Amino acid sequence: MKATDFLTIDDLRARAKKRIPKLAFDYLDGGAGNEANIARNRQGFADIVLCPEYLRDVSERNQKVTLFGHTYDAPIGVSPVGLANLIWPKVDTYLATMAREQNIPYTLSAVGTTSIERIAEIAPDHAWFQLYVPGQEYICFELLKRAKAAGMKVLVVTVDIPVPSKRMRDLRNDFTMPFKMTPKIIWDIARKPSWALATLANGKPRFENMVPYIDDAAAGKSLGAAQALQVSPTLDEELMRRIRAAWDGPMLIKGILSPGSAKAAKRVGADGIIVSNHGGRQLDSAPSSIEALPRIVDEVGDSMTIMLDSGVRTGGDIVKAYCLGADFVFSGRSFVFGVGALGEAGGQHVLNMFAEEVDIALAQIGCTDIANLGAEYLWQP
Ligand SMILES: Cc1cc2nc3c(=O)[nH]c(=O)nc-3n(C[C@H](O)[C@H](O)[C@H](O)COP(=O)(O)O)c2cc1C
């Protein structure tokens, strides 16, 4: 297969679907409820139209972005994806390596399948750490200490899982970790030999960062433990202030969709927020992140760094988010589809695709620097 066989994220998704067992693919691809929020994320971008402007010299174009003192080479980074090595072995290390080589941020999930220490070693200047705040508070403060000691640059605290959502595909697939080796699942895996061989070679994925605490979090099934380690029904401003006090670097709050929550993030001392609906995996009737963005920018845009993920699949989507006031953009599934389809080279392929499309869009709308994007580049009906 040639690179031109995969011109879009959907092309990569289709190939990944053929190579990954259904159970793991559905875990990656699926969302909450009837998945209306996943569709809304895409529709939100489709509803925004860019305004082409010509008769301008656009021969030189820049898409580098500076955040917290580091200039990244592309306007997009990798969102945290828990349990990623189940989807394709070594996803975490492939994407962290790609991020270092290509000079973009990579965010390691608290429920990632590679340790904080290993990722910090691979990408010392590009690794960010995403924290969940489980009921057992001490776990969160332990993880913070480890992330700091390992040299993680930026802390991302995810706040959009007060309780687990209902992900119908996972429920229908009877998704537990480790797998229950039912005849259906054995058949599923047997039909995906490259995944099965790679998983055999790399060992069963596990929640590397949580090993010391997992028994404490939930007895029994480790998927149940993972959920217990993710959900934070008691996370309020007071607890968030204590987290802020325990982290002396840049701190972002991820999962913000309303101006009110954005103001709360500011009150507790966050440096920035990630406008996100968790890729449609939490509240199925939530707004798309791109439709939530403008009001949040109006409310706190002058005083906080505002980033966005959820539904980004093209360079045009990235440009639209910047036009609406985002300071940076992330994607989760796009990069993982890339690895699922193409293995180690997949992350870079996705990044190249995004960068090329951003570059083309900038030229077409007559903008030479991503830093200059704004509402004037949007079509006003
Ligand atoms: C399989 C999967 C696992 C995820 N795990 C986490 C996680 O551990 N922590 C977190 O903050 N967000 C997690 N997310 C949400 C992503 O960080 C991100 O918000 C989302 O994927 C963005 O939407 P997109 O996939 O449409 O780009 C996960 C998303 C997926 C698809």
mmCIF file of C-alpha atoms and ligand atoms in Angstrom:
data_model
loop_
_atom_site.group_PDB
_atom_site.id
_atom_site.type_symbol
_atom_site.label_atom_id
_atom_site.label_comp_id
_atom_site.label_asym_id
_atom_site.label_seq_id
_atom_site.Cartn_x
_atom_site.Cartn_y
_atom_site.Cartn_z
ATOM 1 C CA MET A 1 0.000 0.000 0.000
ATOM 2 C CA LYS A 2 1.203 3.499 -0.821
ATOM 3 C CA ALA A 3 0.841 6.683 1.220
ATOM 4 C CA THR A 4 -1.560 8.022 -1.426
ATOM 5 C CA ASP A 5 -3.946 5.208 -0.515
ATOM 6 C CA PHE A 6 -4.520 7.134 2.736
ATOM 7 C CA LEU A 7 -5.332 10.717 1.910
ATOM 8 C CA THR A 8 -7.797 11.318 4.729
ATOM 9 C CA ILE A 9 -8.307 10.299 8.354
ATOM 10 C CA ASP A 10 -11.323 8.306 7.157
ATOM 11 C CA ASP A 11 -9.034 6.304 4.822
ATOM 12 C CA LEU A 12 -6.821 5.488 7.813
ATOM 13 C CA ARG A 13 -9.826 4.675 9.972
ATOM 14 C CA ALA A 14 -11.093 2.193 7.374
ATOM 15 C CA ARG A 15 -7.713 0.443 7.197
ATOM 16 C CA ALA A 16 -7.375 0.428 11.001
ATOM 17 C CA LYS A 17 -10.810 -1.139 11.288
ATOM 18 C CA LYS A 18 -9.667 -4.038 9.113
ATOM 19 C CA ARG A 19 -6.561 -4.645 11.234
ATOM 20 C CA ILE A 20 -7.842 -4.195 14.804
ATOM 21 C CA PRO A 21 -10.177 -6.635 16.603
ATOM 22 C CA LYS A 22 -13.722 -5.292 16.793
ATOM 23 C CA LEU A 23 -13.656 -5.020 20.558
ATOM 24 C CA ALA A 24 -10.600 -2.741 20.525
ATOM 25 C CA PHE A 25 -11.667 -0.795 17.434
ATOM 26 C CA ASP A 26 -15.067 -0.057 18.957
ATOM 27 C CA TYR A 27 -13.380 1.111 22.155
ATOM 28 C CA LEU A 28 -11.416 3.641 20.052
ATOM 29 C CA ASP A 29 -14.097 4.659 17.596
ATOM 30 C CA GLY A 30 -17.190 4.675 19.766
ATOM 31 C CA GLY A 31 -18.778 7.237 22.038
ATOM 32 C CA ALA A 32 -21.499 7.791 24.588
ATOM 33 C CA GLY A 33 -25.163 6.979 24.070
ATOM 34 C CA ASN A 34 -26.317 7.053 20.482
ATOM 35 C CA GLU A 35 -23.054 8.785 19.488
ATOM 36 C CA ALA A 36 -24.892 11.964 18.494
ATOM 37 C CA ASN A 37 -22.075 14.020 19.968
ATOM 38 C CA ILE A 38 -19.508 12.393 17.678
ATOM 39 C CA ALA A 39 -21.625 13.334 14.652
ATOM 40 C CA ARG A 40 -22.200 16.833 16.071
ATOM 41 C CA ASN A 41 -18.448 17.371 16.432
ATOM 42 C CA ARG A 42 -17.987 16.749 12.702
ATOM 43 C CA GLN A 43 -21.067 18.740 11.729
ATOM 44 C CA GLY A 44 -19.863 21.666 13.828
ATOM 45 C CA PHE A 45 -16.766 21.986 11.674
ATOM 46 C CA ALA A 46 -18.692 21.400 8.437
ATOM 47 C CA ASP A 47 -21.055 24.258 9.299
ATOM 48 C CA ILE A 48 -18.186 26.763 9.410
ATOM 49 C CA VAL A 49 -16.976 28.104 6.082
ATOM 50 C CA LEU A 50 -13.681 29.870 5.393
ATOM 51 C CA CYS A 51 -13.520 32.991 3.264
ATOM 52 C CA PRO A 52 -10.998 32.818 0.399
ATOM 53 C CA GLU A 53 -8.985 36.005 -0.191
ATOM 54 C CA TYR A 54 -6.569 36.470 -3.095
ATOM 55 C CA LEU A 55 -4.312 39.196 -4.495
ATOM 56 C CA ARG A 56 -2.003 38.843 -1.498
ATOM 57 C CA ASP A 57 1.568 37.568 -1.357
ATOM 58 C CA VAL A 58 1.300 34.240 0.450
ATOM 59 C CA SER A 59 4.551 32.707 -0.790
ATOM 60 C CA GLU A 60 5.870 32.314 2.792
ATOM 61 C CA ARG A 61 3.592 30.667 5.362
ATOM 62 C CA ASN A 62 4.133 29.866 9.026
ATOM 63 C CA GLN A 63 2.285 27.378 11.230
ATOM 64 C CA LYS A 64 4.610 27.298 14.216
ATOM 65 C CA VAL A 65 2.966 28.042 17.554
ATOM 66 C CA THR A 66 4.579 29.115 20.844
ATOM 67 C CA LEU A 67 3.014 27.830 24.069
ATOM 68 C CA PHE A 68 4.432 28.261 27.561
ATOM 69 C CA GLY A 69 7.820 29.282 26.153
ATOM 70 C CA HIS A 70 8.206 26.394 23.673
ATOM 71 C CA THR A 71 7.796 26.931 19.928
ATOM 72 C CA TYR A 72 6.149 23.882 18.339
ATOM 73 C CA ASP A 73 6.498 23.175 14.608
ATOM 74 C CA ALA A 74 2.827 22.397 14.001
ATOM 75 C CA PRO A 75 -0.458 23.778 15.339
ATOM 76 C CA ILE A 76 -1.686 20.371 16.559
ATOM 77 C CA GLY A 77 -0.726 17.917 19.287
ATOM 78 C CA VAL A 78 -1.695 14.440 20.470
ATOM 79 C CA SER A 79 -4.589 14.192 22.984
ATOM 80 C CA PRO A 80 -4.375 11.697 25.847
ATOM 81 C CA VAL A 81 -5.710 8.242 24.962
ATOM 82 C CA GLY A 82 -6.088 5.724 27.763
ATOM 83 C CA LEU A 83 -5.465 2.044 27.163
ATOM 84 C CA ALA A 84 -3.995 2.912 23.772
ATOM 85 C CA ASN A 85 -1.687 -0.096 23.496
ATOM 86 C CA LEU A 86 -4.748 -2.303 23.458
ATOM 87 C CA ILE A 87 -5.765 -0.632 20.205
ATOM 88 C CA TRP A 88 -2.342 -1.166 18.684
ATOM 89 C CA PRO A 89 0.761 -2.304 20.588
ATOM 90 C CA LYS A 90 3.277 0.489 21.301
ATOM 91 C CA VAL A 91 0.954 3.321 20.225
ATOM 92 C CA ASP A 92 2.092 5.387 23.224
ATOM 93 C CA THR A 93 5.799 5.080 22.472
ATOM 94 C CA TYR A 94 5.347 5.468 18.698
ATOM 95 C CA LEU A 95 3.405 8.702 19.146
ATOM 96 C CA ALA A 96 5.674 10.093 21.863
ATOM 97 C CA THR A 97 8.701 9.440 19.622
ATOM 98 C CA MET A 98 6.967 11.050 16.663
ATOM 99 C CA ALA A 99 6.090 14.069 18.830
ATOM 100 C CA ARG A 100 9.722 14.524 19.854
ATOM 101 C CA GLU A 101 10.998 14.144 16.294
ATOM 102 C CA GLN A 102 8.373 16.451 14.802
ATOM 103 C CA ASN A 103 8.398 18.920 17.692
ATOM 104 C CA ILE A 104 4.743 18.762 18.752
ATOM 105 C CA PRO A 105 3.230 18.031 22.195
ATOM 106 C CA TYR A 106 2.259 14.493 23.172
ATOM 107 C CA THR A 107 -0.077 14.018 26.150
ATOM 108 C CA LEU A 108 0.222 10.833 28.187
ATOM 109 C CA SER A 109 -3.000 9.625 29.797
ATOM 110 C CA ALA A 110 -3.072 8.824 33.506
ATOM 111 C CA VAL A 111 -4.596 5.519 32.416
ATOM 112 C CA GLY A 112 -2.040 5.128 29.660
ATOM 113 C CA THR A 113 -0.358 1.850 28.927
ATOM 114 C CA THR A 114 3.179 3.222 29.185
ATOM 115 C CA SER A 115 4.702 4.674 32.322
ATOM 116 C CA ILE A 116 5.203 8.363 33.026
ATOM 117 C CA GLU A 117 8.920 7.736 33.437
ATOM 118 C CA ARG A 118 9.286 5.935 30.095
ATOM 119 C CA ILE A 119 7.410 8.601 28.137
ATOM 120 C CA ALA A 120 9.410 11.388 29.795
ATOM 121 C CA GLU A 121 12.578 9.574 28.754
ATOM 122 C CA ILE A 122 11.393 9.286 25.130
ATOM 123 C CA ALA A 123 10.129 12.843 24.781
ATOM 124 C CA PRO A 124 11.706 14.947 27.546
ATOM 125 C CA ASP A 125 10.737 18.281 26.014
ATOM 126 C CA HIS A 126 7.426 17.294 24.442
ATOM 127 C CA ALA A 127 5.602 15.124 26.982
ATOM 128 C CA TRP A 128 2.616 16.546 28.830
ATOM 129 C CA PHE A 129 0.837 14.588 31.557
ATOM 130 C CA GLN A 130 -2.936 14.188 31.815
ATOM 131 C CA LEU A 131 -4.323 13.550 35.268
ATOM 132 C CA TYR A 132 -7.613 12.069 36.396
ATOM 133 C CA VAL A 133 -8.649 12.795 39.961
ATOM 134 C CA PRO A 134 -9.983 9.559 41.430
ATOM 135 C CA GLY A 135 -11.904 9.229 44.664
ATOM 136 C CA GLN A 136 -8.709 8.174 46.428
ATOM 137 C CA GLU A 137 -7.121 11.627 46.363
ATOM 138 C CA TYR A 138 -3.692 10.427 47.385
ATOM 139 C CA ILE A 139 -3.345 8.645 44.011
ATOM 140 C CA CYS A 140 -3.654 11.903 42.170
ATOM 141 C CA PHE A 141 -1.027 13.626 44.334
ATOM 142 C CA GLU A 142 1.329 10.634 43.956
ATOM 143 C CA LEU A 143 0.965 10.817 40.182
ATOM 144 C CA LEU A 144 1.671 14.548 40.254
ATOM 145 C CA LYS A 145 4.899 13.942 42.157
ATOM 146 C CA ARG A 146 5.969 11.299 39.672
ATOM 147 C CA ALA A 147 5.140 13.497 36.678
ATOM 148 C CA LYS A 148 7.131 16.355 38.182
ATOM 149 C CA ALA A 149 10.108 14.154 39.052
ATOM 150 C CA ALA A 150 10.108 12.714 35.536
ATOM 151 C CA GLY A 151 10.168 16.229 34.057
ATOM 152 C CA MET A 152 6.739 16.366 32.414
ATOM 153 C CA LYS A 153 6.310 19.881 31.067
ATOM 154 C CA VAL A 154 2.598 20.610 31.289
ATOM 155 C CA LEU A 155 -0.172 19.197 33.472
ATOM 156 C CA VAL A 156 -3.609 18.566 31.942
ATOM 157 C CA VAL A 157 -6.378 17.811 34.447
ATOM 158 C CA THR A 158 -9.431 16.175 32.884
ATOM 159 C CA VAL A 159 -12.700 17.082 34.565
ATOM 160 C CA ASP A 160 -15.417 15.674 32.313
ATOM 161 C CA ILE A 161 -15.894 12.255 33.916
ATOM 162 C CA PRO A 162 -17.914 12.859 37.092
ATOM 163 C CA VAL A 163 -19.350 9.380 36.505
ATOM 164 C CA PRO A 164 -18.720 6.827 33.745
ATOM 165 C CA SER A 165 -20.777 7.335 30.600
ATOM 166 C CA LYS A 166 -22.710 4.586 28.862
ATOM 167 C CA ARG A 167 -20.730 3.544 25.817
ATOM 168 C CA MET A 168 -23.077 1.195 24.069
ATOM 169 C CA ARG A 169 -20.510 -0.472 21.844
ATOM 170 C CA ASP A 170 -18.347 -1.413 24.845
ATOM 171 C CA LEU A 171 -21.397 -2.667 26.715
ATOM 172 C CA ARG A 172 -22.584 -4.729 23.749
ATOM 173 C CA ASN A 173 -19.085 -6.149 23.224
ATOM 174 C CA ASP A 174 -18.936 -7.019 26.935
ATOM 175 C CA PHE A 175 -15.637 -5.161 27.043
ATOM 176 C CA THR A 176 -13.621 -6.000 30.149
ATOM 177 C CA MET A 177 -9.916 -5.938 30.857
ATOM 178 C CA PRO A 178 -8.285 -8.401 30.633
ATOM 179 C CA PHE A 179 -10.462 -9.843 27.879
ATOM 180 C CA LYS A 180 -12.801 -12.608 28.727
ATOM 181 C CA MET A 181 -11.609 -15.193 26.255
ATOM 182 C CA THR A 182 -15.038 -16.103 24.927
ATOM 183 C CA PRO A 183 -15.306 -17.975 21.590
ATOM 184 C CA LYS A 184 -16.555 -14.726 20.000
ATOM 185 C CA ILE A 185 -13.482 -12.790 21.122
ATOM 186 C CA ILE A 186 -11.077 -15.581 20.163
ATOM 187 C CA TRP A 187 -12.616 -15.570 16.681
ATOM 188 C CA ASP A 188 -12.400 -11.768 16.547
ATOM 189 C CA ILE A 189 -8.677 -11.826 17.414
ATOM 190 C CA ALA A 190 -7.878 -14.774 15.142
ATOM 191 C CA ARG A 191 -9.071 -12.777 12.159
ATOM 192 C CA LYS A 192 -6.634 -9.913 12.911
ATOM 193 C CA PRO A 193 -3.259 -11.701 12.729
ATOM 194 C CA SER A 194 -0.964 -8.647 12.598
ATOM 195 C CA TRP A 195 -2.603 -7.234 15.747
ATOM 196 C CA ALA A 196 -2.487 -10.653 17.447
ATOM 197 C CA LEU A 197 1.213 -11.175 16.645
ATOM 198 C CA ALA A 198 2.188 -7.649 17.703
ATOM 199 C CA THR A 199 0.242 -8.034 20.953
ATOM 200 C CA LEU A 200 1.852 -11.387 21.604
ATOM 201 C CA ALA A 201 5.313 -9.861 21.044
ATOM 202 C CA ASN A 202 4.635 -6.874 23.313
ATOM 203 C CA GLY A 203 2.707 -8.474 26.122
ATOM 204 C CA LYS A 204 -0.705 -7.704 27.519
ATOM 205 C CA PRO A 205 -1.346 -3.961 27.821
ATOM 206 C CA ARG A 206 -1.847 -2.766 31.388
ATOM 207 C CA PHE A 207 -2.364 0.519 33.189
ATOM 208 C CA GLU A 208 1.340 1.082 33.797
ATOM 209 C CA ASN A 209 0.965 4.174 35.965
ATOM 210 C CA MET A 210 -1.702 2.665 38.132
ATOM 211 C CA VAL A 211 -0.027 -0.610 39.013
ATOM 212 C CA PRO A 212 0.845 0.517 42.556
ATOM 213 C CA TYR A 213 -2.695 1.711 43.316
ATOM 214 C CA ILE A 214 -4.976 -0.483 41.280
ATOM 215 C CA ASP A 215 -5.937 -2.898 44.034
ATOM 216 C CA ASP A 216 -6.790 0.046 46.171
ATOM 217 C CA ALA A 217 -8.984 1.617 43.532
ATOM 218 C CA ALA A 218 -11.228 -1.322 42.841
ATOM 219 C CA ALA A 219 -11.072 -4.942 43.611
ATOM 220 C CA GLY A 220 -11.662 -7.390 40.799
ATOM 221 C CA LYS A 221 -11.728 -6.553 37.133
ATOM 222 C CA SER A 222 -9.106 -4.119 36.022
ATOM 223 C CA LEU A 223 -11.479 -2.307 33.693
ATOM 224 C CA GLY A 224 -13.590 -1.562 36.743
ATOM 225 C CA ALA A 225 -10.423 -0.347 38.420
ATOM 226 C CA ALA A 226 -9.646 1.868 35.465
ATOM 227 C CA GLN A 227 -13.068 3.423 35.707
ATOM 228 C CA ALA A 228 -12.618 3.975 39.398
ATOM 229 C CA LEU A 229 -9.329 5.694 38.605
ATOM 230 C CA GLN A 230 -10.952 7.992 36.061
ATOM 231 C CA VAL A 231 -14.174 9.125 37.638
ATOM 232 C CA SER A 232 -14.139 12.142 39.896
ATOM 233 C CA PRO A 233 -17.576 12.856 41.379
ATOM 234 C CA THR A 234 -16.010 14.887 44.202
ATOM 235 C CA LEU A 235 -13.782 17.091 42.051
ATOM 236 C CA ASP A 236 -14.710 20.671 42.916
ATOM 237 C CA GLU A 237 -12.956 24.020 42.940
ATOM 238 C CA GLU A 238 -11.462 23.443 46.369
ATOM 239 C CA LEU A 239 -9.775 20.198 45.318
ATOM 240 C CA MET A 240 -8.671 21.748 42.046
ATOM 241 C CA ARG A 241 -7.007 24.572 43.977
ATOM 242 C CA ARG A 242 -5.020 21.998 45.945
ATOM 243 C CA ILE A 243 -3.937 20.342 42.700
ATOM 244 C CA ARG A 244 -2.906 23.754 41.402
ATOM 245 C CA ALA A 245 -0.843 24.338 44.529
ATOM 246 C CA ALA A 246 0.912 20.984 44.067
ATOM 247 C CA TRP A 247 2.018 21.697 40.479
ATOM 248 C CA ASP A 248 4.360 24.568 39.775
ATOM 249 C CA GLY A 249 4.353 24.365 35.956
ATOM 250 C CA PRO A 250 1.668 25.247 33.419
ATOM 251 C CA MET A 251 -1.683 23.613 34.238
ATOM 252 C CA LEU A 252 -4.604 23.129 31.838
ATOM 253 C CA ILE A 253 -8.124 21.968 32.602
ATOM 254 C CA LYS A 254 -9.531 19.659 29.926
ATOM 255 C CA GLY A 255 -13.191 19.048 29.222
ATOM 256 C CA ILE A 256 -14.546 22.602 29.464
ATOM 257 C CA LEU A 257 -17.627 23.387 27.345
ATOM 258 C CA SER A 258 -19.260 26.390 28.989
ATOM 259 C CA PRO A 259 -18.232 29.954 29.862
ATOM 260 C CA GLY A 260 -19.168 29.220 33.497
ATOM 261 C CA SER A 261 -16.766 26.293 33.781
ATOM 262 C CA ALA A 262 -14.115 28.343 31.965
ATOM 263 C CA LYS A 263 -14.466 31.069 34.615
ATOM 264 C CA ALA A 264 -14.188 28.433 37.341
ATOM 265 C CA ALA A 265 -10.981 27.154 35.708
ATOM 266 C CA LYS A 266 -9.631 30.671 35.821
ATOM 267 C CA ARG A 267 -10.647 31.123 39.464
ATOM 268 C CA VAL A 268 -8.719 28.033 40.530
ATOM 269 C CA GLY A 269 -5.604 29.333 38.817
ATOM 270 C CA ALA A 270 -5.393 27.218 35.650
ATOM 271 C CA ASP A 271 -3.174 28.700 32.945
ATOM 272 C CA GLY A 272 -5.440 27.432 30.229
ATOM 273 C CA ILE A 273 -8.277 25.144 29.244
ATOM 274 C CA ILE A 274 -8.933 22.534 26.609
ATOM 275 C CA VAL A 275 -12.414 22.962 25.182
ATOM 276 C CA SER A 276 -13.358 19.330 24.690
ATOM 277 C CA ASN A 277 -16.249 16.895 24.948
ATOM 278 C CA HIS A 278 -13.833 13.972 25.215
ATOM 279 C CA GLY A 279 -14.414 13.159 21.543
ATOM 280 C CA GLY A 280 -18.122 12.537 22.147
ATOM 281 C CA ARG A 281 -17.437 9.900 24.784
ATOM 282 C CA GLN A 282 -19.113 11.534 27.798
ATOM 283 C CA LEU A 283 -22.365 13.499 27.476
ATOM 284 C CA ASP A 284 -24.074 12.388 24.286
ATOM 285 C CA SER A 285 -26.169 15.542 24.043
ATOM 286 C CA ALA A 286 -23.290 17.936 24.696
ATOM 287 C CA PRO A 287 -22.425 20.746 22.274
ATOM 288 C CA SER A 288 -19.655 20.201 19.770
ATOM 289 C CA SER A 289 -16.396 21.670 21.007
ATOM 290 C CA ILE A 290 -16.180 24.046 18.035
ATOM 291 C CA GLU A 291 -19.643 25.498 18.745
ATOM 292 C CA ALA A 292 -18.755 25.873 22.432
ATOM 293 C CA LEU A 293 -15.505 27.703 21.662
ATOM 294 C CA PRO A 294 -16.587 31.266 20.744
ATOM 295 C CA ARG A 295 -18.485 32.034 23.956
ATOM 296 C CA ILE A 296 -15.615 30.681 26.011
ATOM 297 C CA VAL A 297 -13.150 32.824 24.083
ATOM 298 C CA ASP A 298 -15.350 35.867 24.749
ATOM 299 C CA GLU A 299 -15.409 35.081 28.458
ATOM 300 C CA VAL A 300 -11.777 34.197 29.255
ATOM 301 C CA GLY A 301 -9.844 34.472 25.989
ATOM 302 C CA ASP A 302 -7.880 37.516 27.098
ATOM 303 C CA SER A 303 -6.528 35.906 30.225
ATOM 304 C CA MET A 304 -6.122 32.172 29.493
ATOM 305 C CA THR A 305 -4.636 29.917 26.832
ATOM 306 C CA ILE A 306 -7.530 28.232 25.052
ATOM 307 C CA MET A 307 -7.082 24.939 23.263
ATOM 308 C CA LEU A 308 -9.570 22.602 21.634
ATOM 309 C CA ASP A 309 -10.057 18.983 20.659
ATOM 310 C CA SER A 310 -12.940 16.684 19.623
ATOM 311 C CA GLY A 311 -13.743 15.973 16.003
ATOM 312 C CA VAL A 312 -10.673 17.518 14.353
ATOM 313 C CA ARG A 313 -10.048 15.493 11.181
ATOM 314 C CA THR A 314 -8.594 17.930 8.622
ATOM 315 C CA GLY A 315 -6.230 20.867 8.360
ATOM 316 C CA GLY A 316 -9.260 22.983 7.536
ATOM 317 C CA ASP A 317 -10.758 22.072 10.921
ATOM 318 C CA ILE A 318 -7.567 23.245 12.613
ATOM 319 C CA VAL A 319 -7.658 26.565 10.743
ATOM 320 C CA LYS A 320 -11.326 27.068 11.685
ATOM 321 C CA ALA A 321 -10.569 26.524 15.368
ATOM 322 C CA TYR A 322 -7.770 29.102 15.255
ATOM 323 C CA CYS A 323 -10.073 31.543 13.436
ATOM 324 C CA LEU A 324 -12.541 31.189 16.317
ATOM 325 C CA GLY A 325 -9.883 31.971 18.901
ATOM 326 C CA ALA A 326 -8.163 28.678 19.792
ATOM 327 C CA ASP A 327 -4.492 29.029 20.721
ATOM 328 C CA PHE A 328 -3.810 25.337 19.994
ATOM 329 C CA VAL A 329 -5.603 22.216 18.792
ATOM 330 C CA PHE A 330 -5.362 18.491 19.542
ATOM 331 C CA SER A 331 -6.686 15.244 18.146
ATOM 332 C CA GLY A 332 -6.981 11.846 19.794
ATOM 333 C CA ARG A 333 -8.441 9.318 17.387
ATOM 334 C CA SER A 334 -6.772 10.706 14.225
ATOM 335 C CA PHE A 335 -3.282 9.788 15.421
ATOM 336 C CA VAL A 336 -4.367 6.395 16.744
ATOM 337 C CA PHE A 337 -6.170 5.558 13.481
ATOM 338 C CA GLY A 338 -2.866 6.399 11.783
ATOM 339 C CA VAL A 339 -0.931 3.889 13.879
ATOM 340 C CA GLY A 340 -3.700 1.288 13.597
ATOM 341 C CA ALA A 341 -3.516 1.583 9.820
ATOM 342 C CA LEU A 342 0.194 2.019 9.183
ATOM 343 C CA GLY A 343 1.992 1.016 12.383
ATOM 344 C CA GLU A 344 4.925 3.095 13.601
ATOM 345 C CA ALA A 345 4.864 5.442 10.580
ATOM 346 C CA GLY A 346 1.178 6.244 11.048
ATOM 347 C CA GLY A 347 1.480 9.139 13.491
ATOM 348 C CA GLN A 348 3.861 11.026 11.237
ATOM 349 C CA HIS A 349 1.623 10.357 8.239
ATOM 350 C CA VAL A 350 -1.296 11.964 10.078
ATOM 351 C CA LEU A 351 0.780 14.948 11.122
ATOM 352 C CA ASN A 352 2.039 15.464 7.544
ATOM 353 C CA MET A 353 -1.522 15.324 6.291
ATOM 354 C CA PHE A 354 -2.681 17.940 8.811
ATOM 355 C CA ALA A 355 0.330 20.211 8.184
ATOM 356 C CA GLU A 356 -0.086 20.103 4.415
ATOM 357 C CA GLU A 357 -3.798 20.843 4.643
ATOM 358 C CA VAL A 358 -3.239 23.728 7.086
ATOM 359 C CA ASP A 359 -0.643 25.152 4.713
ATOM 360 C CA ILE A 360 -2.988 24.938 1.727
ATOM 361 C CA ALA A 361 -5.877 26.485 3.672
ATOM 362 C CA LEU A 362 -3.690 29.372 4.880
ATOM 363 C CA ALA A 363 -2.635 30.154 1.310
ATOM 364 C CA GLN A 364 -6.207 29.917 0.033
ATOM 365 C CA ILE A 365 -7.587 32.351 2.585
ATOM 366 C CA GLY A 366 -4.683 34.752 2.132
ATOM 367 C CA CYS A 367 -3.166 34.365 5.608
ATOM 368 C CA THR A 368 0.592 33.890 5.968
ATOM 369 C CA ASP A 369 0.788 33.094 9.683
ATOM 370 C CA ILE A 370 -1.433 30.911 11.818
ATOM 371 C CA ALA A 371 -0.988 33.462 14.607
ATOM 372 C CA ASN A 372 -2.924 35.990 12.520
ATOM 373 C CA LEU A 373 -6.048 33.870 12.015
ATOM 374 C CA GLY A 374 -9.254 35.424 13.259
ATOM 375 C CA ALA A 375 -12.929 35.930 12.528
ATOM 376 C CA GLU A 376 -12.143 37.962 9.409
ATOM 377 C CA TYR A 377 -11.136 34.708 7.670
ATOM 378 C CA LEU A 378 -14.561 33.155 8.248
ATOM 379 C CA TRP A 379 -17.362 33.442 5.721
ATOM 380 C CA GLN A 380 -20.098 35.630 7.182
ATOM 381 C CA PRO A 381 -23.418 34.629 5.562
HETATM 382 C C1 LIG B 1 -9.885 5.539 23.027
HETATM 383 C C2 LIG B 1 -9.867 6.872 23.709
HETATM 384 C C3 LIG B 1 -9.350 6.968 24.998
HETATM 385 C C4 LIG B 1 -9.309 8.213 25.630
HETATM 386 N N1 LIG B 1 -8.735 8.313 26.866
HETATM 387 C C5 LIG B 1 -8.627 9.529 27.443
HETATM 388 C C6 LIG B 1 -7.939 9.670 28.662
HETATM 389 O O1 LIG B 1 -7.394 8.728 29.210
HETATM 390 N N2 LIG B 1 -7.891 10.912 29.215
HETATM 391 C C7 LIG B 1 -8.484 12.014 28.630
HETATM 392 O O2 LIG B 1 -8.411 13.120 29.158
HETATM 393 N N3 LIG B 1 -9.121 11.893 27.454
HETATM 394 C C8 LIG B 1 -9.189 10.693 26.845
HETATM 395 N N4 LIG B 1 -9.803 10.585 25.641
HETATM 396 C C9 LIG B 1 -10.303 11.792 24.982
HETATM 397 C C10 LIG B 1 -9.189 12.415 24.139
HETATM 398 O O3 LIG B 1 -8.159 12.922 24.935
HETATM 399 C C11 LIG B 1 -9.714 13.553 23.269
HETATM 400 O O4 LIG B 1 -10.401 14.473 24.073
HETATM 401 C C12 LIG B 1 -10.624 13.066 22.152
HETATM 402 O O5 LIG B 1 -10.128 11.872 21.589
HETATM 403 C C13 LIG B 1 -10.717 14.143 21.087
HETATM 404 O O6 LIG B 1 -11.599 13.794 20.085
HETATM 405 P P1 LIG B 1 -11.152 13.113 18.699
HETATM 406 O O7 LIG B 1 -10.819 11.705 19.017
HETATM 407 O O8 LIG B 1 -12.361 13.275 17.874
HETATM 408 O O9 LIG B 1 -9.939 13.872 18.175
HETATM 409 C C14 LIG B 1 -9.839 9.350 24.980
HETATM 410 C C15 LIG B 1 -10.348 9.246 23.692
HETATM 411 C C16 LIG B 1 -10.360 8.018 23.057
HETATM 412 C C17 LIG B 1 -10.885 7.947 21.652
#
